[in-house]
Short mmCIF file of N, CA, C and O in Angstrom, two decimals:
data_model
loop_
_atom_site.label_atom_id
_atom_site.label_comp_id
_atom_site.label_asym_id
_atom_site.label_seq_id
_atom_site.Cartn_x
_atom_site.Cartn_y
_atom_site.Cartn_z
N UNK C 2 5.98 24.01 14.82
CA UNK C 2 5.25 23.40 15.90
C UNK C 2 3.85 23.99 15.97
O UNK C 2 3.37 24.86 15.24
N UNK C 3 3.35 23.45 16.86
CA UNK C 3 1.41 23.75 17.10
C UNK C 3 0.66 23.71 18.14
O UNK C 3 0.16 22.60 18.35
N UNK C 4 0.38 24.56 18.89
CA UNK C 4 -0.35 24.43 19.94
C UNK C 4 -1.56 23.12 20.20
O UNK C 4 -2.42 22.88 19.36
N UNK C 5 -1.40 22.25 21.69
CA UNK C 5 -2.17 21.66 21.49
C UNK C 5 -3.48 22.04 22.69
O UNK C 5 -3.09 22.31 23.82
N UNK C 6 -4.63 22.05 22.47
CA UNK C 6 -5.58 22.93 22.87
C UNK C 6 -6.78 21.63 23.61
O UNK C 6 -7.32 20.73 22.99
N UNK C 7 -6.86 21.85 24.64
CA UNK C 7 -7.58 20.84 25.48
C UNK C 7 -8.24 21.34 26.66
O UNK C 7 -7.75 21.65 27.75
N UNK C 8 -9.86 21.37 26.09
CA UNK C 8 -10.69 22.16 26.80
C UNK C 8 -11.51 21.07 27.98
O UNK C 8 -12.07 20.08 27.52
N UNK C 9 -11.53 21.25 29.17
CA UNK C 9 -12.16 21.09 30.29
C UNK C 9 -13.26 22.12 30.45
O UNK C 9 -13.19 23.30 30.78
N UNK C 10 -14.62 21.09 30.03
CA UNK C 10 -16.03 21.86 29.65
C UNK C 10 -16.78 20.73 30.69
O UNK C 10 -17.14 19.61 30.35
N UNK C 11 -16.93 21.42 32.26
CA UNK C 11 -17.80 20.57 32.77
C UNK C 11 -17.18 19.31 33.20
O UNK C 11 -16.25 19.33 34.00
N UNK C 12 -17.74 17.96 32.59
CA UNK C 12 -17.50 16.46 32.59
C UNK C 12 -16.57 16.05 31.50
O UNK C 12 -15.80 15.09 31.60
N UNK C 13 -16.71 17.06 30.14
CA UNK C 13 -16.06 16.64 28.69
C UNK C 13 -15.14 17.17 28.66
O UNK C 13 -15.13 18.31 29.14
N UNK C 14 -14.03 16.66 28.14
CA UNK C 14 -12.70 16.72 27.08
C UNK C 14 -12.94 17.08 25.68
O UNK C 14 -13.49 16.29 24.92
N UNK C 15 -12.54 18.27 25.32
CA UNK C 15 -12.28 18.37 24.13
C UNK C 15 -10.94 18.76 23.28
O UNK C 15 -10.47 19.89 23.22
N UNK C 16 -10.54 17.89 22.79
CA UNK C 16 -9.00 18.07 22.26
C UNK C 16 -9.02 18.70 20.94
O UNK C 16 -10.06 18.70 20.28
N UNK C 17 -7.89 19.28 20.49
CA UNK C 17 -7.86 20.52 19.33
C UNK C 17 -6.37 20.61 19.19
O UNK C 17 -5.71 21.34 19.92
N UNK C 18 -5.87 19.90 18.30
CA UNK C 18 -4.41 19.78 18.49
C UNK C 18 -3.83 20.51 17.37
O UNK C 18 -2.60 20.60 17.30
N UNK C 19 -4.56 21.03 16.51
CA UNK C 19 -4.09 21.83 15.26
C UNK C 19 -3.19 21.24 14.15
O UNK C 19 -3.59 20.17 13.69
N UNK C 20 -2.25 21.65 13.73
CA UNK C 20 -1.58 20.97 12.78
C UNK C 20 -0.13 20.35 13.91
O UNK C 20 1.08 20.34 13.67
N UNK C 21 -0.76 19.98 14.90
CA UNK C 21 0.27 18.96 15.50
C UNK C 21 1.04 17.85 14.67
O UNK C 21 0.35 17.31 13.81
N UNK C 22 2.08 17.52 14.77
CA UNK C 22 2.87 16.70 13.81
C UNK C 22 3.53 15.66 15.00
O UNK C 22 3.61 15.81 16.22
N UNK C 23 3.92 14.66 14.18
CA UNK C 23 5.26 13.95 15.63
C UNK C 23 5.44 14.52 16.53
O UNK C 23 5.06 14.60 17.70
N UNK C 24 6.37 15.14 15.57
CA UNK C 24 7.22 15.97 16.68
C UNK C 24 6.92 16.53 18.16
O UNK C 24 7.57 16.45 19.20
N UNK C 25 5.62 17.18 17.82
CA UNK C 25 4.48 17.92 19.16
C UNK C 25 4.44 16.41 19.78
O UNK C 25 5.37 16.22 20.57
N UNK C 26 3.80 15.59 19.65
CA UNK C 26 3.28 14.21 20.42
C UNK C 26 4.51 13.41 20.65
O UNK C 26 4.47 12.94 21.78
N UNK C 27 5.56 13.09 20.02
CA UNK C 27 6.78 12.92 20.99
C UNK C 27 7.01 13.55 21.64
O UNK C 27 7.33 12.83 22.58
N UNK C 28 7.16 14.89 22.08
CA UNK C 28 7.48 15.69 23.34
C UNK C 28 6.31 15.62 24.40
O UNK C 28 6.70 15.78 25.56
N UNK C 29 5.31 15.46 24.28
CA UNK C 29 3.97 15.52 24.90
C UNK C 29 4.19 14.29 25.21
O UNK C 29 4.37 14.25 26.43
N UNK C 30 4.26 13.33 24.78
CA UNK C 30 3.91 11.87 24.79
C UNK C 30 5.21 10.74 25.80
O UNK C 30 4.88 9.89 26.64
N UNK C 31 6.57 11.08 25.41
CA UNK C 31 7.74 10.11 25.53
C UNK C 31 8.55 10.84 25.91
O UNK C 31 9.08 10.39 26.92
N UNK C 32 9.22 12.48 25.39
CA UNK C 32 10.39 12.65 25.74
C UNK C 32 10.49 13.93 26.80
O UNK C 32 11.56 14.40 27.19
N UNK C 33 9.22 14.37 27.17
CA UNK C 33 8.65 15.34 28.63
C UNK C 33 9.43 14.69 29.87
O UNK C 33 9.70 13.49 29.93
N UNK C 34 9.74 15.55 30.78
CA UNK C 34 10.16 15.08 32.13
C UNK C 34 8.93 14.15 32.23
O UNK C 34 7.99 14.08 31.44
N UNK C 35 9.12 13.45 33.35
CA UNK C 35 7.88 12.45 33.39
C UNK C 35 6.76 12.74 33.98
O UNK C 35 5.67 12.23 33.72
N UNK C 36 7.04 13.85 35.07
CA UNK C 36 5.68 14.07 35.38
C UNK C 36 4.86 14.78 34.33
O UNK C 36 3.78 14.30 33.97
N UNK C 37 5.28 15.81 33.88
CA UNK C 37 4.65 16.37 32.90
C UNK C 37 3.87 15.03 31.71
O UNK C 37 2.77 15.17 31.17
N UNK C 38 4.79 13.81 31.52
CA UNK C 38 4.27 13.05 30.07
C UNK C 38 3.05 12.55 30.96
O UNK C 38 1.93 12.50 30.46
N UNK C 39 3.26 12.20 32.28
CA UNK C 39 2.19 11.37 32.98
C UNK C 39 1.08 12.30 33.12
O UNK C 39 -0.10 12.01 32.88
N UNK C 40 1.52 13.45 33.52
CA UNK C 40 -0.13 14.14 33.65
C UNK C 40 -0.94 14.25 32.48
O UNK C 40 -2.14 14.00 32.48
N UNK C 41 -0.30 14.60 31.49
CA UNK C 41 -0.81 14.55 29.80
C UNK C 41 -1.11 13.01 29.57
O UNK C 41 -2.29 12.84 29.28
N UNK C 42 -0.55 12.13 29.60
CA UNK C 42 -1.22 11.26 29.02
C UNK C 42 -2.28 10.71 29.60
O UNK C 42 -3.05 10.04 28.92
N UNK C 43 -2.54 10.95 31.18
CA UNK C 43 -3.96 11.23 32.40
C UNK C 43 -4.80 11.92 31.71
O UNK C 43 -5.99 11.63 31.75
N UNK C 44 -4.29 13.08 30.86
CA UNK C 44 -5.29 14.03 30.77
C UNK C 44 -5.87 13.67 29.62
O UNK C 44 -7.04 14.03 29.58
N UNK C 45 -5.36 12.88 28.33
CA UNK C 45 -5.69 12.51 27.30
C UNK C 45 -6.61 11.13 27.00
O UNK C 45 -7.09 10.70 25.95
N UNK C 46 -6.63 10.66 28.24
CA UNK C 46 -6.87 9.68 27.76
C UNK C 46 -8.69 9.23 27.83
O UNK C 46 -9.30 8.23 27.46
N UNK C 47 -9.09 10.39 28.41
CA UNK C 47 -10.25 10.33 28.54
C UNK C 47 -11.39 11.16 27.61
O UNK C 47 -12.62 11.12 27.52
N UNK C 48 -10.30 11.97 26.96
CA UNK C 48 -10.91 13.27 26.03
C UNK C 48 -12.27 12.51 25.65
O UNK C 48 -12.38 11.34 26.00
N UNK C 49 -13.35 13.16 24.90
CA UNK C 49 -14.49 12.93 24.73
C UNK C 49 -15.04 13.29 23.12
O UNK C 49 -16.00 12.86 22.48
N UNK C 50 -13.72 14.52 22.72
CA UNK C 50 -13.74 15.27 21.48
C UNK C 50 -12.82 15.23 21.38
O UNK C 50 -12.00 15.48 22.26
N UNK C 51 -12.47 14.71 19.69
CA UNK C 51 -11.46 14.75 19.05
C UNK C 51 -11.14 15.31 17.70
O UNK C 51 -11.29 14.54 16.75
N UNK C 52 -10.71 16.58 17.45
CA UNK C 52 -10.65 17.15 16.69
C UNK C 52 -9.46 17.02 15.77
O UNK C 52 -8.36 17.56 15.90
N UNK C 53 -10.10 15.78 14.32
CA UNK C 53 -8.47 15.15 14.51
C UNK C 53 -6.95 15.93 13.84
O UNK C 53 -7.17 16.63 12.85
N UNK C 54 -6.11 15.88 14.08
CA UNK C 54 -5.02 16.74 14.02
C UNK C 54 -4.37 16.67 12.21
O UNK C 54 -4.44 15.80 11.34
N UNK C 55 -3.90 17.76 12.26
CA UNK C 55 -3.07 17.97 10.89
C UNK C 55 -3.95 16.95 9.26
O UNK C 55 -3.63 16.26 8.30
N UNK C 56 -5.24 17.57 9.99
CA UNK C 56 -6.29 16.60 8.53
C UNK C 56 -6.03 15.67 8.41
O UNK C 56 -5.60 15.31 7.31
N UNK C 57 -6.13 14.84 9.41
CA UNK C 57 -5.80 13.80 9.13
C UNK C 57 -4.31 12.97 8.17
O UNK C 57 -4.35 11.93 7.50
N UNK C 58 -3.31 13.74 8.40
CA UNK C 58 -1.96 12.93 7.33
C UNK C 58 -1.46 12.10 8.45
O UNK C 58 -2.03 11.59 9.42
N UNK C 59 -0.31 12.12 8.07
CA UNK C 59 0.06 10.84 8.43
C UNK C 59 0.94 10.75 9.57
O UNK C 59 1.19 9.71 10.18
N UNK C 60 1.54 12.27 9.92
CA UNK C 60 2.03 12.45 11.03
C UNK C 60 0.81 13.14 12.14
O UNK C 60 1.05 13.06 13.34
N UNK C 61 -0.37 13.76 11.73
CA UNK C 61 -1.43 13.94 12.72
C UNK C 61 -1.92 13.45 13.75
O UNK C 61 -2.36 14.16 14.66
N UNK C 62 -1.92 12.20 13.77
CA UNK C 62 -2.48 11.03 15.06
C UNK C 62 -1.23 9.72 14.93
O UNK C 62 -0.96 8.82 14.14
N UNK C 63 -0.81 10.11 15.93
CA UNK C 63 0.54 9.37 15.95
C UNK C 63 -0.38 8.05 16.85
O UNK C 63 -1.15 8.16 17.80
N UNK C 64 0.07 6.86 16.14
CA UNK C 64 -0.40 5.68 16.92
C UNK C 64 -0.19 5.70 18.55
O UNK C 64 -1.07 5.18 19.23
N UNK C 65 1.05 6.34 19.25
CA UNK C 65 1.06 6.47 20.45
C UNK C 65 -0.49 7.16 21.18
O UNK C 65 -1.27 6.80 22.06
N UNK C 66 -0.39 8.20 20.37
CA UNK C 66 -1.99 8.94 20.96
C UNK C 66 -3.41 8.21 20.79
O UNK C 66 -4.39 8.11 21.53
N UNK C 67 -3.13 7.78 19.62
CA UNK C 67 -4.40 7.24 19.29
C UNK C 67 -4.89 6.14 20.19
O UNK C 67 -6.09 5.96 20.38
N UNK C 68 -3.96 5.42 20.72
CA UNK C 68 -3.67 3.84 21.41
C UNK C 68 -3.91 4.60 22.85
O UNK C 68 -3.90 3.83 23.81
N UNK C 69 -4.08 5.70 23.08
CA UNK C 69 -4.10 6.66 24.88
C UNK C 69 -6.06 6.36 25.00
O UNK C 69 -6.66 5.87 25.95
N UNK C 70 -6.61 6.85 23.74
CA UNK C 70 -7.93 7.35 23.96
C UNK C 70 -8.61 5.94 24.47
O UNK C 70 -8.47 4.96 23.74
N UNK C 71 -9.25 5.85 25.57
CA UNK C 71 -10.11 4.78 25.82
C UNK C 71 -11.79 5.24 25.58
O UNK C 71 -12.61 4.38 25.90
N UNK C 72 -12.15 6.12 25.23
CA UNK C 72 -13.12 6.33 24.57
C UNK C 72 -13.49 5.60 22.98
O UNK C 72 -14.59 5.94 22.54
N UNK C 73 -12.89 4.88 22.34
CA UNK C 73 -12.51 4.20 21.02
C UNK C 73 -13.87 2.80 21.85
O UNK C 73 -13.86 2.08 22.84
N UNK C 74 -14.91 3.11 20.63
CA UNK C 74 -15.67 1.75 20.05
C UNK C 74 -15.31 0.71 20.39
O UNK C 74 -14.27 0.33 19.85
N UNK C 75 -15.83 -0.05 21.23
CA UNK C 75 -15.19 -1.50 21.46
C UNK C 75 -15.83 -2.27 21.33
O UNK C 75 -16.07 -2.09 20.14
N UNK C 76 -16.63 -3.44 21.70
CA UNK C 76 -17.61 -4.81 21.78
C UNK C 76 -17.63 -4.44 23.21
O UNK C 76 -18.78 -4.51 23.64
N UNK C 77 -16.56 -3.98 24.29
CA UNK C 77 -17.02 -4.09 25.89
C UNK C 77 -17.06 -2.90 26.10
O UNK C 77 -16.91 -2.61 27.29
N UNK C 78 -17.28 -1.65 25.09
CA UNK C 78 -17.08 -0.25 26.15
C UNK C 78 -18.83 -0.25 26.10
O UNK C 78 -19.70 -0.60 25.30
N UNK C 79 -18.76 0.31 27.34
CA UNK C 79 -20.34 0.79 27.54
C UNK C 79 -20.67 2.33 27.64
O UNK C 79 -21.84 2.67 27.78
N UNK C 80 -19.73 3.23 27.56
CA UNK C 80 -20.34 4.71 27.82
C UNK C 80 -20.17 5.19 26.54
O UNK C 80 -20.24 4.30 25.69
N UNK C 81 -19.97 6.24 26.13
CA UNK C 81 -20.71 6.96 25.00
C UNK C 81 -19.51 7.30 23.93
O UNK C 81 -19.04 8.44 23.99
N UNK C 82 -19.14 6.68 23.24
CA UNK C 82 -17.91 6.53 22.14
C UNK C 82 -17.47 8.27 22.02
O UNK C 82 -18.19 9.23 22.28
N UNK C 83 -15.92 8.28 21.49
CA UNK C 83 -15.20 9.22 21.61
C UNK C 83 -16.01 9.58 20.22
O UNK C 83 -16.63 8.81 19.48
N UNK C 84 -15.80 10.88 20.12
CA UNK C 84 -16.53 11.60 19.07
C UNK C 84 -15.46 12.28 18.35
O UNK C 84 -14.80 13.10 19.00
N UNK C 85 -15.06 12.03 16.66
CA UNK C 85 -14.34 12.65 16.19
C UNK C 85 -14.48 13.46 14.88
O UNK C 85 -15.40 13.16 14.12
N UNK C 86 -13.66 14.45 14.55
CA UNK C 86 -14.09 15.47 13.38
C UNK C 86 -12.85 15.90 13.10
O UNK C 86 -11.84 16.30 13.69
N UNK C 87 -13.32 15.66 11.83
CA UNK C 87 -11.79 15.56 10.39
C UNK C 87 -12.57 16.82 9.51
O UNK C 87 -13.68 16.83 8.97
N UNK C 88 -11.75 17.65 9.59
CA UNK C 88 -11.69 18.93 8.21
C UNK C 88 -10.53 18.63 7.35
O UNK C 88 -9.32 18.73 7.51
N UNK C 89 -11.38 18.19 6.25
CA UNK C 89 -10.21 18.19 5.33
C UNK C 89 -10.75 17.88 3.96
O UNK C 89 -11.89 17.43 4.10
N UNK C 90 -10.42 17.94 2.80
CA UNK C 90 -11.06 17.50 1.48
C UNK C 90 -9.67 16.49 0.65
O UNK C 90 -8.63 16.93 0.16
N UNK C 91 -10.06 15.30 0.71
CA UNK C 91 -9.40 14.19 0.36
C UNK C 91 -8.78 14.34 -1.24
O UNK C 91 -9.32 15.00 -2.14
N UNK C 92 -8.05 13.90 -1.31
CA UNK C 92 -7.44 13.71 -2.61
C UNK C 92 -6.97 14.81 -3.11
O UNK C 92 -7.27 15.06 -4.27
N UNK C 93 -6.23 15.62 -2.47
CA UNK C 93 -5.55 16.74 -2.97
C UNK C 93 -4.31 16.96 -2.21
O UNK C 93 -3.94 18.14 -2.13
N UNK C 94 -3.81 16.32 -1.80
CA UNK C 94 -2.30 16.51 -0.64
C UNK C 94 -2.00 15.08 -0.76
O UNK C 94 -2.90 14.31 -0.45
N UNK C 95 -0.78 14.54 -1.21
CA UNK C 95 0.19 13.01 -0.94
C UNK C 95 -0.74 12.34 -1.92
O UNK C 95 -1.69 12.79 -2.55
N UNK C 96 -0.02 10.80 -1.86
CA UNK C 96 -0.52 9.78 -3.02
C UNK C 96 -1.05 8.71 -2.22
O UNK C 96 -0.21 8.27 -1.43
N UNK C 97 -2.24 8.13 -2.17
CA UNK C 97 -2.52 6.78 -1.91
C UNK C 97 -1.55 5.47 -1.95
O UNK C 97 -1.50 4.53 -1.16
N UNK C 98 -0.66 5.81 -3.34
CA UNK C 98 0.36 4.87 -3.78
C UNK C 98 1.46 4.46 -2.74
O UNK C 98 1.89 3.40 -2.28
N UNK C 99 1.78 6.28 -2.54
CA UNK C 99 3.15 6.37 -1.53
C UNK C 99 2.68 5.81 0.29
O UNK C 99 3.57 5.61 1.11
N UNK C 100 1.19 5.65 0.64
CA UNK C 100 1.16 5.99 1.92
C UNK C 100 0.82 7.12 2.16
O UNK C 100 0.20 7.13 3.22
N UNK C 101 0.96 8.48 1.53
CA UNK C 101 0.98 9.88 2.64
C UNK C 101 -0.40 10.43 2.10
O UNK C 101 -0.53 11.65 2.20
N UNK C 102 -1.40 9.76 1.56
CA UNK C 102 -2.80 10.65 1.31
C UNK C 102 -3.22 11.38 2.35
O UNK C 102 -3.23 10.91 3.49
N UNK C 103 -3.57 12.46 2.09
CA UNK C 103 -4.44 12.99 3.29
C UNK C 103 -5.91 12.75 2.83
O UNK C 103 -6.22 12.58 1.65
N UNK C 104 -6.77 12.74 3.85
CA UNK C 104 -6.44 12.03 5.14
C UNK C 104 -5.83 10.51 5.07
O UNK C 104 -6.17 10.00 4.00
N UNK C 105 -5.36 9.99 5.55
CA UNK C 105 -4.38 8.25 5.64
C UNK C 105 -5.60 7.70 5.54
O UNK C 105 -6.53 8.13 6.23
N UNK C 106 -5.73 6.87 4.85
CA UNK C 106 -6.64 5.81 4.94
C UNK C 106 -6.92 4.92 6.00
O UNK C 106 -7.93 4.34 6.40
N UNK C 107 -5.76 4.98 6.33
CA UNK C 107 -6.45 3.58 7.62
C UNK C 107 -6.92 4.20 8.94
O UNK C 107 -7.81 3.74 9.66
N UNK C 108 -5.93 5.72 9.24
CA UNK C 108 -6.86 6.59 10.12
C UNK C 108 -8.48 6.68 9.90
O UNK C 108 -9.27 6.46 10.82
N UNK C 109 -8.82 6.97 8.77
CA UNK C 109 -9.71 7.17 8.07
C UNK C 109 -11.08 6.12 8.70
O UNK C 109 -12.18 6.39 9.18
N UNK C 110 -10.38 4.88 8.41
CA UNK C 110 -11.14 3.43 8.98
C UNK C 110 -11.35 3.47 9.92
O UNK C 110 -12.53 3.62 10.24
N UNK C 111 -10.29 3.35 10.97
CA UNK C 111 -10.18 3.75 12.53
C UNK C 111 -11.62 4.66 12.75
O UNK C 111 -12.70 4.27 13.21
N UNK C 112 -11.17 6.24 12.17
CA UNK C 112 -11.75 6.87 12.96
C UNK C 112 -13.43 6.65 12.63
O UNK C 112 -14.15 7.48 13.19
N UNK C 113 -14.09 5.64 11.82
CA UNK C 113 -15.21 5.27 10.95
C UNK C 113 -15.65 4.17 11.86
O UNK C 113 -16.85 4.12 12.14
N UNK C 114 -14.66 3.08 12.46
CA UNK C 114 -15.04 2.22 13.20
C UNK C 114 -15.07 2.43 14.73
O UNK C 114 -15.93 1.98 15.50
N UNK C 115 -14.12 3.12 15.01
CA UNK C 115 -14.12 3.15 16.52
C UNK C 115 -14.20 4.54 16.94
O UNK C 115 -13.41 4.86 17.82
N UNK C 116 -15.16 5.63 16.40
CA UNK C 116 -15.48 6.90 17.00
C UNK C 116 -17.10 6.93 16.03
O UNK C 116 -17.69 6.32 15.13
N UNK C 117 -17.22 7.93 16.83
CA UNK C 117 -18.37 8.75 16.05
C UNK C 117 -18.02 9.77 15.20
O UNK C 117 -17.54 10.79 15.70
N UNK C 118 -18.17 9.70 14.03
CA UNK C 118 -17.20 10.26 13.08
C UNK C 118 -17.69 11.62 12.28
O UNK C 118 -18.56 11.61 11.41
N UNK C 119 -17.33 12.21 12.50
CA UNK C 119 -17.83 13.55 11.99
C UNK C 119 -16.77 14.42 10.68
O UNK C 119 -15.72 14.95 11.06
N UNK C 120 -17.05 14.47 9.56
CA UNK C 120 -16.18 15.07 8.39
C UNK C 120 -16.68 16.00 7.52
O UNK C 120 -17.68 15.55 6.97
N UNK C 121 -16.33 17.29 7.10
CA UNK C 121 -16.30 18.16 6.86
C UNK C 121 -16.82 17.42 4.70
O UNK C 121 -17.77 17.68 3.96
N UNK C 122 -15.71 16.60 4.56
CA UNK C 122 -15.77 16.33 3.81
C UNK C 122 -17.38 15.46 2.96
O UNK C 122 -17.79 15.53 1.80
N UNK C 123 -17.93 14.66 4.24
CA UNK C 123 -19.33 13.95 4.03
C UNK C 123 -20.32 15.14 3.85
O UNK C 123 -21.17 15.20 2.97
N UNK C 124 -20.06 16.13 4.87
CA UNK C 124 -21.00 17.26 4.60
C UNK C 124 -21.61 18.04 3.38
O UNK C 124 -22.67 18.66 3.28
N UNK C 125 -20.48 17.77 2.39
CA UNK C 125 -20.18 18.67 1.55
C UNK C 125 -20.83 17.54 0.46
O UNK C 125 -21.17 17.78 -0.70
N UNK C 126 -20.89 16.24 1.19
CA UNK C 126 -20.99 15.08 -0.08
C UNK C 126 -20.44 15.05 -1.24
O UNK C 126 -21.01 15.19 -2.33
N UNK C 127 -19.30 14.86 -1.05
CA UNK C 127 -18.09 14.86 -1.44
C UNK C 127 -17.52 13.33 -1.14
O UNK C 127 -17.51 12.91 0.02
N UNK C 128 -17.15 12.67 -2.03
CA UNK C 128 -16.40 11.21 -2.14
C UNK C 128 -14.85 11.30 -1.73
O UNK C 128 -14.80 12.43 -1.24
N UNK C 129 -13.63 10.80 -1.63
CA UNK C 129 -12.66 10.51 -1.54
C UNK C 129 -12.23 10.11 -2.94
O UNK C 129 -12.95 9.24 -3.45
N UNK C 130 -11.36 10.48 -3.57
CA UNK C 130 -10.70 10.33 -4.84
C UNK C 130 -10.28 9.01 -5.16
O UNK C 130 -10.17 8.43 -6.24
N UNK C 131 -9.99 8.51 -3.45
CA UNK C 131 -9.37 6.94 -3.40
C UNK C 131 -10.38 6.53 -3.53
O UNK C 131 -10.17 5.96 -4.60
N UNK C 132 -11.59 6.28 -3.27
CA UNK C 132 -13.09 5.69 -3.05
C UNK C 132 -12.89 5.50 -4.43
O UNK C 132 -12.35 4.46 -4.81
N UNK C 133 -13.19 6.26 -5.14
CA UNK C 133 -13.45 6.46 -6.51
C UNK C 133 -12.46 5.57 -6.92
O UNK C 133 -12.90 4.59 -7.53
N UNK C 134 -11.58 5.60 -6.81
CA UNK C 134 -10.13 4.92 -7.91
C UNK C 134 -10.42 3.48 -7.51
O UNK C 134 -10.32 2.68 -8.44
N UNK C 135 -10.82 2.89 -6.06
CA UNK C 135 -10.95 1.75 -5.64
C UNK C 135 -12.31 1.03 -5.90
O UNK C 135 -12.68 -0.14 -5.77
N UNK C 136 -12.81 2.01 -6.26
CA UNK C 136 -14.63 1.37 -6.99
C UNK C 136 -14.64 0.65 -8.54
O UNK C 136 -15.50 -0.09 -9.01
N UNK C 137 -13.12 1.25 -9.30
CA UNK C 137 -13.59 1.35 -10.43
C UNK C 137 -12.17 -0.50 -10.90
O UNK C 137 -12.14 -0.98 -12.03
#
């Protein structure tokens, strides 16, 4: 298991969920007494920073959580998009083939279309292995 870390700075949310897996976000999320799931998912849903969990695989951002943040890019949101940051260097953990690449690809999209996207990996200018395999 993994601590999940959610800082109240002022006005902002910043979430830090570490190598959170399912498991952490089903208990957090669905199977908590209820007040506890209700205050957490109150508390989540506004975060501002998203520091995204377990590098992005495939148990890291469980669609339940992801589907909480109303900070997510829209055509009608008007305040200042959720801001997210992926550490991780692509193409070295799971197969594209199987589904389990780290980071998941379609997270990947997500977090490209509907956040402000921040990666460890662009920094470094550094490609995705899949990029590459899908260019050629």
């Amino acid at each position: 298991s993994s601590d999940l870390l959610l800082f109240e700075i002022g006005e902002r949310k910043l979430l830090f969920p570490g190598d959170a897996q399912i498991e952490n976000w089903n208990y957090a999320l669905k199977t908590a007494p209820e007040k506890n799931r209700n205050r957490w998912r109150n508390l989540l849903e506004d975060v501002d920073y998203y520091k995204v969990g377990h590098h992005g695989s495939l148990n890291g951002t469980p669609k339940t959580l992801w589907g909480l943040f109303d900070g997510k890019r829209s055509k009608y949101a008007t305040n200042e998009p959720l801001v997210s940051a992926l550490s991780t260097m692509g193409g070295l953990h799971g197969s594209m083939y199987r589904g389990t690449e780290v980071p998941r690809r379609p997270l990947l999209q997500a977090l490209k279309e509907e956040t402000d996207y921040l990666s460890t990996q662009d920094r470094r200018g550094n490609t995705y292995a899949e990029d590459v395999l899908l260019e050629i």
